[in-house]
PDB file of C-alpha atoms in Angstrom:
ATOM      1  CA  MET A  19     -28.298  -7.623   2.431  1.00 82.00           C
ATOM      2  CA  ASP A  20     -27.231  -8.142  -1.192  1.00 91.00           C
ATOM      3  CA  ALA A  21     -24.236  -6.549  -2.906  1.00 93.00           C
ATOM      4  CA  GLU A  22     -26.015  -3.480  -4.302  1.00 94.00           C
ATOM      5  CA  GLU A  23     -27.918  -2.789  -1.096  1.00 95.00           C
ATOM      6  CA  LEU A  24     -24.647  -2.906   0.815  1.00 95.00           C
ATOM      7  CA  LEU A  25     -23.062  -0.544  -1.709  1.00 95.00           C
ATOM      8  CA  HIS A  26     -25.819   2.068  -1.408  1.00 94.00           C
ATOM      9  CA  THR A  27     -25.962   1.762   2.402  1.00 94.00           C
ATOM     10  CA  TRP A  28     -22.195   2.163   2.676  1.00 93.00           C
ATOM     11  CA  LEU A  29     -22.000   5.164   0.342  1.00 92.00           C
ATOM     12  CA  ALA A  30     -24.970   6.903   1.977  1.00 91.00           C
ATOM     13  CA  GLY A  31     -23.366   6.628   5.410  1.00 89.00           C
ATOM     14  CA  SER A  32     -19.822   7.415   4.317  1.00 85.00           C
ATOM     15  CA  THR A  33     -17.862  10.647   4.514  1.00 78.00           C
ATOM     16  CA  LEU A  34     -16.800  10.358   0.868  1.00 81.00           C
ATOM     17  CA  ARG A  35     -17.254  13.362  -1.382  1.00 79.00           C
ATOM     18  CA  ALA A  36     -20.277  13.243  -3.672  1.00 85.00           C
ATOM     19  CA  SER A  37     -18.003  13.020  -6.724  1.00 84.00           C
ATOM     20  CA  THR A  38     -16.160  10.051  -5.194  1.00 86.00           C
ATOM     21  CA  GLN A  39     -19.426   8.326  -4.326  1.00 89.00           C
ATOM     22  CA  ALA A  40     -20.556   8.716  -7.928  1.00 91.00           C
ATOM     23  CA  GLU A  41     -17.242   7.307  -9.167  1.00 90.00           C
ATOM     24  CA  TYR A  42     -17.434   4.289  -6.858  1.00 92.00           C
ATOM     25  CA  LEU A  43     -21.061   3.669  -7.821  1.00 93.00           C
ATOM     26  CA  ARG A  44     -20.024   3.669 -11.476  1.00 93.00           C
ATOM     27  CA  GLU A  45     -17.012   1.402 -10.906  1.00 93.00           C
ATOM     28  CA  LEU A  46     -18.973  -1.163  -8.914  1.00 95.00           C
ATOM     29  CA  ALA A  47     -22.523  -1.040 -10.284  1.00 94.00           C
ATOM     30  CA  GLY A  48     -22.232   0.728 -13.645  1.00 93.00           C
ATOM     31  CA  PRO A  49     -22.386  -0.899 -17.117  1.00 94.00           C
ATOM     32  CA  LYS A  50     -18.720  -1.966 -16.868  1.00 94.00           C
ATOM     33  CA  GLY A  51     -18.814  -2.256 -13.086  1.00 95.00           C
ATOM     34  CA  PHE A  52     -17.810  -5.249 -11.039  1.00 96.00           C
ATOM     35  CA  PHE A  53     -21.373  -6.219 -10.112  1.00 96.00           C
ATOM     36  CA  THR A  54     -22.450  -6.180 -13.764  1.00 96.00           C
ATOM     37  CA  TRP A  55     -19.491  -8.329 -14.795  1.00 96.00           C
ATOM     38  CA  CYS A  56     -20.201 -10.810 -11.970  1.00 96.00           C
ATOM     39  CA  SER A  57     -23.804 -11.220 -13.146  1.00 95.00           C
ATOM     40  CA  THR A  58     -22.691 -12.159 -16.678  1.00 95.00           C
ATOM     41  CA  GLN A  59     -20.391 -14.991 -15.623  1.00 94.00           C
ATOM     42  CA  HIS A  60     -21.418 -18.636 -15.904  1.00 92.00           C
ATOM     43  CA  PRO A  61     -22.225 -19.442 -13.203  1.00 93.00           C
ATOM     44  CA  ALA A  62     -22.870 -15.946 -11.857  1.00 95.00           C
ATOM     45  CA  ILE A  63     -20.551 -14.723  -9.092  1.00 96.00           C
ATOM     46  CA  ASP A  64     -21.755 -13.174  -5.853  1.00 95.00           C
ATOM     47  CA  PRO A  65     -19.710  -9.930  -5.586  1.00 95.00           C
ATOM     48  CA  ILE A  66     -19.679 -10.116  -1.804  1.00 95.00           C
ATOM     49  CA  THR A  67     -17.888 -13.480  -1.795  1.00 93.00           C
ATOM     50  CA  ALA A  68     -15.762 -12.841  -4.902  1.00 94.00           C
ATOM     51  CA  ARG A  69     -12.097 -13.793  -4.832  1.00 93.00           C
ATOM     52  CA  PRO A  70      -9.085 -11.722  -5.904  1.00 92.00           C
ATOM     53  CA  LYS A  71      -8.839 -13.798  -9.093  1.00 92.00           C
ATOM     54  CA  ASP A  72     -12.415 -12.767  -9.973  1.00 95.00           C
ATOM     55  CA  ILE A  73     -11.541  -9.104  -9.475  1.00 95.00           C
ATOM     56  CA  ALA A  74      -8.422  -9.524 -11.629  1.00 93.00           C
ATOM     57  CA  ALA A  75     -10.493 -11.153 -14.390  1.00 93.00           C
ATOM     58  CA  TRP A  76     -13.025  -8.300 -14.298  1.00 95.00           C
ATOM     59  CA  SER A  77     -10.282  -5.702 -14.482  1.00 94.00           C
ATOM     60  CA  ALA A  78      -8.658  -7.464 -17.430  1.00 92.00           C
ATOM     61  CA  ASP A  79     -11.919  -8.052 -19.315  1.00 93.00           C
ATOM     62  CA  CYS A  80     -13.345  -4.568 -18.889  1.00 94.00           C
ATOM     63  CA  PHE A  81     -10.327  -2.257 -18.718  1.00 93.00           C
ATOM     64  CA  LEU A  82      -6.780  -3.564 -19.038  1.00 92.00           C
ATOM     65  CA  ARG A  83      -6.659  -5.854 -22.056  1.00 90.00           C
ATOM     66  CA  PRO A  84      -6.015  -3.027 -24.590  1.00 91.00           C
ATOM     67  CA  TYR A  85      -2.965  -1.945 -22.563  1.00 91.00           C
ATOM     68  CA  LEU A  86      -1.304  -5.333 -22.070  1.00 87.00           C
ATOM     69  CA  GLY A  87      -0.355  -6.052 -25.673  1.00 82.00           C
ATOM     70  CA  GLY A  88      -1.963  -9.473 -25.753  1.00 83.00           C
ATOM     71  CA  ARG A  89      -0.367 -10.786 -22.586  1.00 85.00           C
ATOM     72  CA  PRO A  90      -2.640 -12.094 -19.813  1.00 85.00           C
ATOM     73  CA  PHE A  91      -3.208 -10.133 -16.633  1.00 86.00           C
ATOM     74  CA  ASP A  92      -1.514 -12.802 -14.560  1.00 78.00           C
ATOM     75  CA  GLY A  93       0.593 -11.254 -11.862  1.00 77.00           C
ATOM     76  CA  PRO A  94       3.362  -8.821 -10.896  1.00 76.00           C
ATOM     77  CA  ASP A  95       5.061  -8.788 -14.308  1.00 80.00           C
ATOM     78  CA  ALA A  96       1.849  -7.710 -16.039  1.00 85.00           C
ATOM     79  CA  LEU A  97       1.287  -5.010 -13.407  1.00 85.00           C
ATOM     80  CA  ALA A  98       4.863  -3.794 -13.788  1.00 81.00           C
ATOM     81  CA  GLU A  99       4.420  -3.521 -17.557  1.00 84.00           C
ATOM     82  CA  LEU A 100       1.163  -1.638 -17.089  1.00 86.00           C
ATOM     83  CA  ALA A 101       2.751   0.822 -14.657  1.00 82.00           C
ATOM     84  CA  ASP A 102       5.791   1.389 -16.863  1.00 82.00           C
ATOM     85  CA  ARG A 103       4.047   1.754 -20.221  1.00 86.00           C
ATOM     86  CA  HIS A 104       0.630   3.109 -19.269  1.00 89.00           C
ATOM     87  CA  PRO A 105       0.872   4.906 -15.907  1.00 84.00           C
ATOM     88  CA  GLU A 106      -2.481   6.665 -16.257  1.00 86.00           C
ATOM     89  CA  ALA A 107      -4.237   3.335 -16.893  1.00 90.00           C
ATOM     90  CA  ALA A 108      -2.358   1.927 -13.894  1.00 87.00           C
ATOM     91  CA  ARG A 109      -3.557   4.786 -11.671  1.00 84.00           C
ATOM     92  CA  SER A 110      -7.155   4.223 -12.788  1.00 89.00           C
ATOM     93  CA  HIS A 111      -6.744   0.517 -12.069  1.00 92.00           C
ATOM     94  CA  ASP A 112      -5.393   1.244  -8.581  1.00 88.00           C
ATOM     95  CA  ARG A 113      -8.343   3.549  -7.884  1.00 88.00           C
ATOM     96  CA  ARG A 114     -10.715   0.715  -8.781  1.00 92.00           C
ATOM     97  CA  ILE A 115      -8.844  -1.592  -6.392  1.00 91.00           C
ATOM     98  CA  THR A 116      -9.162   1.094  -3.709  1.00 89.00           C
ATOM     99  CA  ALA A 117     -12.914   1.294  -4.285  1.00 92.00           C
ATOM    100  CA  LEU A 118     -13.252  -2.470  -3.857  1.00 94.00           C
ATOM    101  CA  THR A 119     -10.960  -2.490  -0.827  1.00 91.00           C
ATOM    102  CA  MET A 120     -13.179   0.087   0.867  1.00 90.00           C
ATOM    103  CA  TYR A 121     -16.333  -1.794  -0.168  1.00 94.00           C
ATOM    104  CA  TYR A 122     -15.092  -5.034   1.382  1.00 93.00           C
ATOM    105  CA  LYS A 123     -14.054  -3.137   4.513  1.00 89.00           C
ATOM    106  CA  ALA A 124     -17.654  -1.926   4.750  1.00 91.00           C
ATOM    107  CA  ALA A 125     -18.868  -5.513   4.313  1.00 93.00           C
ATOM    108  CA  THR A 126     -16.535  -6.637   7.099  1.00 91.00           C
ATOM    109  CA  ASP A 127     -17.585  -3.798   9.405  1.00 89.00           C
ATOM    110  CA  ALA A 128     -21.242  -4.726   8.806  1.00 91.00           C
ATOM    111  CA  GLY A 129     -20.558  -8.354   9.734  1.00 93.00           C
ATOM    112  CA  ILE A 130     -21.520  -9.619   6.267  1.00 94.00           C
ATOM    113  CA  ILE A 131     -18.100 -11.198   5.692  1.00 93.00           C
ATOM    114  CA  THR A 132     -15.499 -12.214   8.235  1.00 91.00           C
ATOM    115  CA  ILE A 133     -12.259 -11.452   6.424  1.00 87.00           C
ATOM    116  CA  PRO A 134     -11.961  -9.119   3.408  1.00 88.00           C
ATOM    117  CA  PRO A 135     -10.128 -10.421   0.331  1.00 89.00           C
ATOM    118  CA  ASP A 136      -6.450  -9.472   0.173  1.00 86.00           C
ATOM    119  CA  LEU A 137      -6.157  -7.246  -2.885  1.00 88.00           C
ATOM    120  CA  GLN A 138      -2.590  -6.057  -2.314  1.00 82.00           C
ATOM    121  CA  ALA A 139      -1.223  -8.223  -5.134  1.00 82.00           C
ATOM    122  CA  LEU A 140      -3.597  -6.504  -7.587  1.00 88.00           C
ATOM    123  CA  ARG A 141      -2.075  -3.040  -7.160  1.00 85.00           C
ATOM    124  CA  SER A 142       0.284  -1.746  -9.803  1.00 83.00           C
ATOM    125  CA  GLY A 143       2.136   0.412  -7.279  1.00 74.00           C
ATOM    126  CA  VAL A 144       2.454   3.161  -9.873  1.00 69.00           C
ATOM    127  CA  MET A 145       4.635   6.051  -8.807  1.00 59.00           C
ATOM    128  CA  ARG A 146       3.399   9.534  -7.940  1.00 54.00           C
ATOM    129  CA  PRO A 147       2.733  11.680 -11.035  1.00 53.00           C
ATOM    130  CA  ALA A 148       5.201  14.473 -11.706  1.00 48.00           C
ATOM    131  CA  GLY A 149       4.278  17.704  -9.968  1.00 47.00           C
ATOM    132  CA  ALA A 150       2.036  16.085  -7.364  1.00 51.00           C
ATOM    133  CA  LYS A 151       1.853  17.502  -3.844  1.00 52.00           C
ATOM    134  CA  ASN A 152       4.742  15.933  -1.948  1.00 72.00           C
ATOM    135  CA  ARG A 153       3.569  15.998   1.656  1.00 85.00           C
ATOM    136  CA  LEU A 154       0.514  15.137   3.698  1.00 91.00           C
ATOM    137  CA  ASP A 155      -0.957  18.041   5.610  1.00 89.00           C
ATOM    138  CA  ARG A 156      -1.555  18.034   9.369  1.00 89.00           C
ATOM    139  CA  VAL A 157      -4.962  16.325   9.221  1.00 92.00           C
ATOM    140  CA  GLU A 158      -3.811  13.789   6.640  1.00 93.00           C
ATOM    141  CA  ARG A 159      -0.754  12.922   8.734  1.00 94.00           C
ATOM    142  CA  ALA A 160      -2.979  12.339  11.769  1.00 94.00           C
ATOM    143  CA  ALA A 161      -5.200  10.062   9.669  1.00 94.00           C
ATOM    144  CA  LEU A 162      -2.118   8.127   8.534  1.00 96.00           C
ATOM    145  CA  PHE A 163      -1.098   7.433  12.148  1.00 96.00           C
ATOM    146  CA  THR A 164      -4.609   6.131  12.806  1.00 95.00           C
ATOM    147  CA  VAL A 165      -4.304   3.824   9.781  1.00 95.00           C
ATOM    148  CA  ILE A 166      -0.925   2.482  10.906  1.00 97.00           C
ATOM    149  CA  GLY A 167      -2.216   1.818  14.410  1.00 95.00           C
ATOM    150  CA  SER A 168      -5.262  -0.072  13.150  1.00 94.00           C
ATOM    151  CA  TRP A 169      -3.269  -2.209  10.680  1.00 95.00           C
ATOM    152  CA  GLY A 170      -3.211  -5.596  12.388  1.00 93.00           C
ATOM    153  CA  PRO A 171      -3.484  -9.348  11.774  1.00 92.00           C
ATOM    154  CA  ASP A 172      -6.976  -8.946  10.335  1.00 88.00           C
ATOM    155  CA  ARG A 173      -5.439  -6.900   7.524  1.00 87.00           C
ATOM    156  CA  SER A 174      -2.186  -8.703   6.777  1.00 90.00           C
ATOM    157  CA  LYS A 175      -0.320 -11.742   8.047  1.00 90.00           C
ATOM    158  CA  HIS A 176       2.808  -9.561   7.853  1.00 95.00           C
ATOM    159  CA  TRP A 177       1.268  -6.624   9.703  1.00 95.00           C
ATOM    160  CA  ARG A 178       4.320  -6.043  11.915  1.00 97.00           C
ATOM    161  CA  ARG A 179       6.556  -5.795   8.852  1.00 97.00           C
ATOM    162  CA  ASP A 180       4.042  -3.498   7.145  1.00 97.00           C
ATOM    163  CA  ARG A 181       3.818  -1.119  10.091  1.00 97.00           C
ATOM    164  CA  LEU A 182       7.597  -0.957  10.349  1.00 97.00           C
ATOM    165  CA  ALA A 183       7.912  -0.165   6.640  1.00 96.00           C
ATOM    166  CA  VAL A 184       5.572   2.841   6.874  1.00 97.00           C
ATOM    167  CA  TYR A 185       7.271   4.160  10.013  1.00 97.00           C
ATOM    168  CA  LEU A 186      10.590   3.900   8.157  1.00 96.00           C
ATOM    169  CA  LEU A 187       9.100   5.972   5.344  1.00 95.00           C
ATOM    170  CA  LEU A 188       8.074   8.565   7.921  1.00 95.00           C
ATOM    171  CA  GLU A 189      11.720   8.681   9.035  1.00 93.00           C
ATOM    172  CA  GLY A 190      12.418  10.242   5.643  1.00 89.00           C
ATOM    173  CA  LEU A 191      13.834   7.118   4.045  1.00 90.00           C
ATOM    174  CA  ARG A 192      12.840   6.737   0.413  1.00 87.00           C
ATOM    175  CA  PRO A 193      10.978   3.579  -0.698  1.00 89.00           C
ATOM    176  CA  ALA A 194      14.085   2.118  -2.383  1.00 87.00           C
ATOM    177  CA  GLU A 195      16.074   2.664   0.821  1.00 90.00           C
ATOM    178  CA  VAL A 196      13.436   1.016   3.017  1.00 93.00           C
ATOM    179  CA  ILE A 197      13.448  -2.256   1.073  1.00 92.00           C
ATOM    180  CA  ARG A 198      17.270  -2.370   1.059  1.00 90.00           C
ATOM    181  CA  ILE A 199      17.867  -1.947   4.804  1.00 92.00           C
ATOM    182  CA  ASP A 200      20.342  -4.582   5.989  1.00 91.00           C
ATOM    183  CA  THR A 201      20.138  -6.130   9.462  1.00 91.00           C
ATOM    184  CA  ARG A 202      23.913  -5.682   9.776  1.00 89.00           C
ATOM    185  CA  HIS A 203      23.431  -1.920   9.699  1.00 90.00           C
ATOM    186  CA  LEU A 204      21.113  -1.634  12.698  1.00 91.00           C
ATOM    187  CA  TYR A 205      22.915  -0.059  15.652  1.00 87.00           C
ATOM    188  CA  PRO A 206      21.457  -0.188  19.181  1.00 82.00           C
ATOM    189  CA  SER A 207      22.525   2.766  21.313  1.00 72.00           C
ATOM    190  CA  PRO A 208      23.440   2.629  25.018  1.00 67.00           C
ATOM    191  CA  ASP A 209      20.688   5.113  25.942  1.00 65.00           C
ATOM    192  CA  ASP A 210      18.044   3.025  24.098  1.00 66.00           C
ATOM    193  CA  PRO A 211      17.339   4.743  20.750  1.00 69.00           C
ATOM    194  CA  GLN A 212      18.068   2.673  17.655  1.00 89.00           C
ATOM    195  CA  GLU A 213      20.092   3.863  14.700  1.00 89.00           C
ATOM    196  CA  LEU A 214      20.456   2.524  11.181  1.00 90.00           C
ATOM    197  CA  ARG A 215      22.144   3.236   7.885  1.00 87.00           C
ATOM    198  CA  ALA A 216      20.293   2.594   4.634  1.00 83.00           C
ATOM    199  CA  PRO A 217      21.900   1.877   1.243  1.00 78.00           C
ATOM    200  CA  ASP A 218      20.942   3.953  -1.774  1.00 66.00           C
ATOM    201  CA  ASP A 219      20.314   2.744  -5.339  1.00 59.00           C
ATOM    202  CA  HIS A 220      24.050   2.181  -5.762  1.00 56.00           C
ATOM    203  CA  GLU A 221      24.357   0.213  -2.500  1.00 62.00           C
ATOM    204  CA  VAL A 222      26.256   3.104  -0.907  1.00 68.00           C
ATOM    205  CA  LEU A 223      25.485   3.422   2.800  1.00 79.00           C
ATOM    206  CA  GLY A 224      23.974   6.699   3.890  1.00 78.00           C
ATOM    207  CA  PRO A 225      24.521   8.451   7.233  1.00 82.00           C
ATOM    208  CA  LYS A 226      23.203   7.074  10.499  1.00 85.00           C
ATOM    209  CA  VAL A 227      19.539   7.829  11.188  1.00 87.00           C
ATOM    210  CA  THR A 228      18.328   7.922  14.791  1.00 90.00           C
ATOM    211  CA  LEU A 229      14.883   6.332  14.755  1.00 92.00           C
ATOM    212  CA  GLU A 230      11.794   7.756  16.410  1.00 93.00           C
ATOM    213  CA  PRO A 231      10.339   5.777  19.367  1.00 92.00           C
ATOM    214  CA  LEU A 232       7.398   4.488  17.325  1.00 95.00           C
ATOM    215  CA  THR A 233       9.770   3.102  14.691  1.00 95.00           C
ATOM    216  CA  VAL A 234      11.962   1.512  17.356  1.00 94.00           C
ATOM    217  CA  ALA A 235       8.907  -0.163  18.893  1.00 94.00           C
ATOM    218  CA  ALA A 236       7.806  -1.430  15.467  1.00 95.00           C
ATOM    219  CA  LEU A 237      11.307  -2.760  14.783  1.00 94.00           C
ATOM    220  CA  ARG A 238      11.379  -4.613  18.105  1.00 93.00           C
ATOM    221  CA  ALA A 239       7.960  -6.124  17.370  1.00 95.00           C
ATOM    222  CA  TYR A 240       9.057  -7.307  13.912  1.00 95.00           C
ATOM    223  CA  LEU A 241      12.512  -8.756  14.585  1.00 93.00           C
ATOM    224  CA  PRO A 242      11.307 -11.774  16.642  1.00 94.00           C
ATOM    225  CA  VAL A 243       8.905 -12.799  13.836  1.00 95.00           C
ATOM    226  CA  ARG A 244      11.172 -11.940  10.888  1.00 94.00           C
ATOM    227  CA  PRO A 245      11.491 -15.147   8.848  1.00 92.00           C
ATOM    228  CA  GLN A 246      14.821 -16.735   8.084  1.00 91.00           C
ATOM    229  CA  PRO A 247      15.900 -15.669   4.579  1.00 90.00           C
ATOM    230  CA  ALA A 248      15.693 -18.317   1.868  1.00 87.00           C
ATOM    231  CA  ASP A 249      19.336 -17.508   1.085  1.00 89.00           C
ATOM    232  CA  PRO A 250      21.529 -17.394   4.234  1.00 87.00           C
ATOM    233  CA  ALA A 251      23.740 -14.827   2.527  1.00 88.00           C
ATOM    234  CA  VAL A 252      20.818 -12.351   2.414  1.00 88.00           C
ATOM    235  CA  HIS A 253      20.558  -9.916   5.332  1.00 90.00           C
ATOM    236  CA  THR A 254      17.722  -7.716   4.053  1.00 92.00           C
ATOM    237  CA  LEU A 255      15.502  -6.607   6.935  1.00 94.00           C
ATOM    238  CA  LEU A 256      12.078  -6.767   5.233  1.00 95.00           C
ATOM    239  CA  LEU A 257      11.216 -10.010   3.438  1.00 94.00           C
ATOM    240  CA  ASN A 258       8.344 -11.233   1.258  1.00 91.00           C
ATOM    241  CA  ASP A 259       6.234 -14.390   1.433  1.00 89.00           C
ATOM    242  CA  MET A 260       9.053 -16.420  -0.082  1.00 90.00           C
ATOM    243  CA  ASN A 261      11.514 -15.090   2.509  1.00 91.00           C
ATOM    244  CA  ARG A 262      13.303 -13.046  -0.141  1.00 91.00           C
ATOM    245  CA  PRO A 263      13.932  -9.292  -0.519  1.00 90.00           C
ATOM    246  CA  LEU A 264      10.894  -7.273  -1.560  1.00 90.00           C
ATOM    247  CA  GLN A 265      10.338  -5.922  -5.060  1.00 86.00           C
ATOM    248  CA  SER A 266      10.709  -2.215  -5.758  1.00 83.00           C
ATOM    249  CA  ARG A 267       6.959  -1.685  -6.258  1.00 84.00           C
ATOM    250  CA  TRP A 268       6.016  -3.251  -2.934  1.00 90.00           C
ATOM    251  CA  PRO A 269       6.068  -0.041  -0.803  1.00 92.00           C
ATOM    252  CA  ASN A 270       3.498   1.646  -3.057  1.00 89.00           C
ATOM    253  CA  ARG A 271       1.290  -1.450  -3.101  1.00 88.00           C
ATOM    254  CA  LEU A 272       1.394  -1.606   0.690  1.00 93.00           C
ATOM    255  CA  VAL A 273       0.651   2.099   1.093  1.00 93.00           C
ATOM    256  CA  GLY A 274      -2.220   1.800  -1.392  1.00 90.00           C
ATOM    257  CA  ASP A 275      -3.802  -1.005   0.616  1.00 91.00           C
ATOM    258  CA  MET A 276      -3.335   0.771   3.935  1.00 94.00           C
ATOM    259  CA  ILE A 277      -4.689   4.164   2.910  1.00 92.00           C
ATOM    260  CA  ALA A 278      -7.689   2.477   1.245  1.00 89.00           C
ATOM    261  CA  THR A 279      -9.030   1.833   4.747  1.00 89.00           C
ATOM    262  CA  GLU A 280      -9.320   5.589   5.488  1.00 91.00           C
ATOM    263  CA  PRO A 281     -11.650   7.660   3.242  1.00 88.00           C
ATOM    264  CA  LEU A 282      -9.800  10.917   3.888  1.00 88.00           C
ATOM    265  CA  LEU A 283      -6.620   9.414   2.433  1.00 91.00           C
ATOM    266  CA  ALA A 284      -8.164   7.005  -0.067  1.00 88.00           C
ATOM    267  CA  THR A 285      -9.876   9.800  -2.000  1.00 84.00           C
ATOM    268  CA  ARG A 286      -6.990  12.258  -1.902  1.00 85.00           C
ATOM    269  CA  GLU A 287      -5.827  13.656  -5.230  1.00 80.00           C
ATOM    270  CA  PRO A 288      -3.090  13.069  -6.098  1.00 79.00           C
ATOM    271  CA  ALA A 289      -3.022   9.636  -4.507  1.00 84.00           C
ATOM    272  CA  VAL A 290      -0.950   8.974  -1.397  1.00 89.00           C
ATOM    273  CA  THR A 291       2.148   6.980  -2.316  1.00 89.00           C
ATOM    274  CA  ALA A 292       5.179   5.728  -0.430  1.00 90.00           C
ATOM    275  CA  ASP A 293       7.106   8.745  -1.696  1.00 88.00           C
ATOM    276  CA  THR A 294       4.423  11.096  -0.311  1.00 90.00           C
ATOM    277  CA  ILE A 295       4.901   9.591   3.151  1.00 93.00           C
ATOM    278  CA  ALA A 296       8.690   9.791   2.888  1.00 90.00           C
ATOM    279  CA  HIS A 297       8.368  13.534   2.177  1.00 88.00           C
ATOM    280  CA  THR A 298       5.930  14.024   5.059  1.00 91.00           C
ATOM    281  CA  GLY A 299       7.943  12.957   8.088  1.00 88.00           C
ATOM    282  CA  PHE A 300       6.852  12.373  11.665  1.00 90.00           C
ATOM    283  CA  TRP A 301       6.424  15.998  12.637  1.00 82.00           C
ATOM    284  CA  GLU A 302       4.291  18.953  11.611  1.00 68.00           C
ATOM    285  CA  THR A 303       7.419  21.068  11.100  1.00 58.00           C
ATOM    286  CA  PRO A 304      10.181  18.677  10.057  1.00 48.00           C
ATOM    287  CA  PRO A 305      13.813  19.817   9.990  1.00 47.00           C
ATOM    288  CA  ALA A 306      14.644  21.962   6.984  1.00 47.00           C
ATOM    289  CA  GLU A 307      16.096  20.035   4.080  1.00 46.00           C
ATOM    290  CA  ALA A 308      19.287  22.057   4.431  1.00 40.00           C
ATOM    291  CA  GLU A 309      19.697  20.859   8.017  1.00 46.00           C
ATOM    292  CA  ARG A 310      19.409  17.187   7.112  1.00 47.00           C
ATOM    293  CA  PRO A 311      22.524  15.226   6.213  1.00 48.00           C
ATOM    294  CA  PRO A 312      22.648  14.418   2.489  1.00 45.00           C
ATOM    295  CA  ARG A 313      21.562  10.932   1.408  1.00 46.00           C
TER     296      ARG A 313
END
């Protein structure tokens, strides 16, 4: 099965809306689509076995160069500039990465490839647009739990950390709080539940939060495999590949990659972001904002 045959087979059997199918067909097989770009390279690239650097080059050549002011599309700094200066272009870019993520999931499910390319580093992690719907509804929340449960070592070498991060968002912690959690502010309780305090943007500790059982289980799974920080003076709970604290855009990049595996969430408008999940909470009827301690 070649790349275009896989694309048409996947879309025909998917639950994606007709408008989304048309968009994905255009992004992958249209005049500026990934397949077209691959065919013009010397030597030509097989889209099914393409690497993240090929996808980045396509995105730069066909879409992003006018927005980058002459700088190359070469990593997190370029993505940060894109998200800050051209958020709409960044959202369109992230939607293209979602389309490819879902395409490679289909290729993996069909047994055509063994491991899908890791496209997390290609997401801009752009924030939710102003006025967007803040919370997932009941069905969307259920789909999110399915996504978290299926996120394993075939998706990310840091899958335990990733699961914990999303459960922490569901606790109501904001993305900036999640990446600042300090291991010194985790408090085991005598009757088993775990509590923590998260620092805000000004490093001021908030009130204690009693974690839900799923979050506690994810925390216990992560702590034994948490790497030693590169700097012994660092006590940040969640660490990156270099054993350092995560960047501020990481939660949105992670959420983008995770929800791309579930069509119901991947095609939602506005897009699901880390902030959306933080506003959603674990329960269908979360405590009223007035009943929650201020952060």
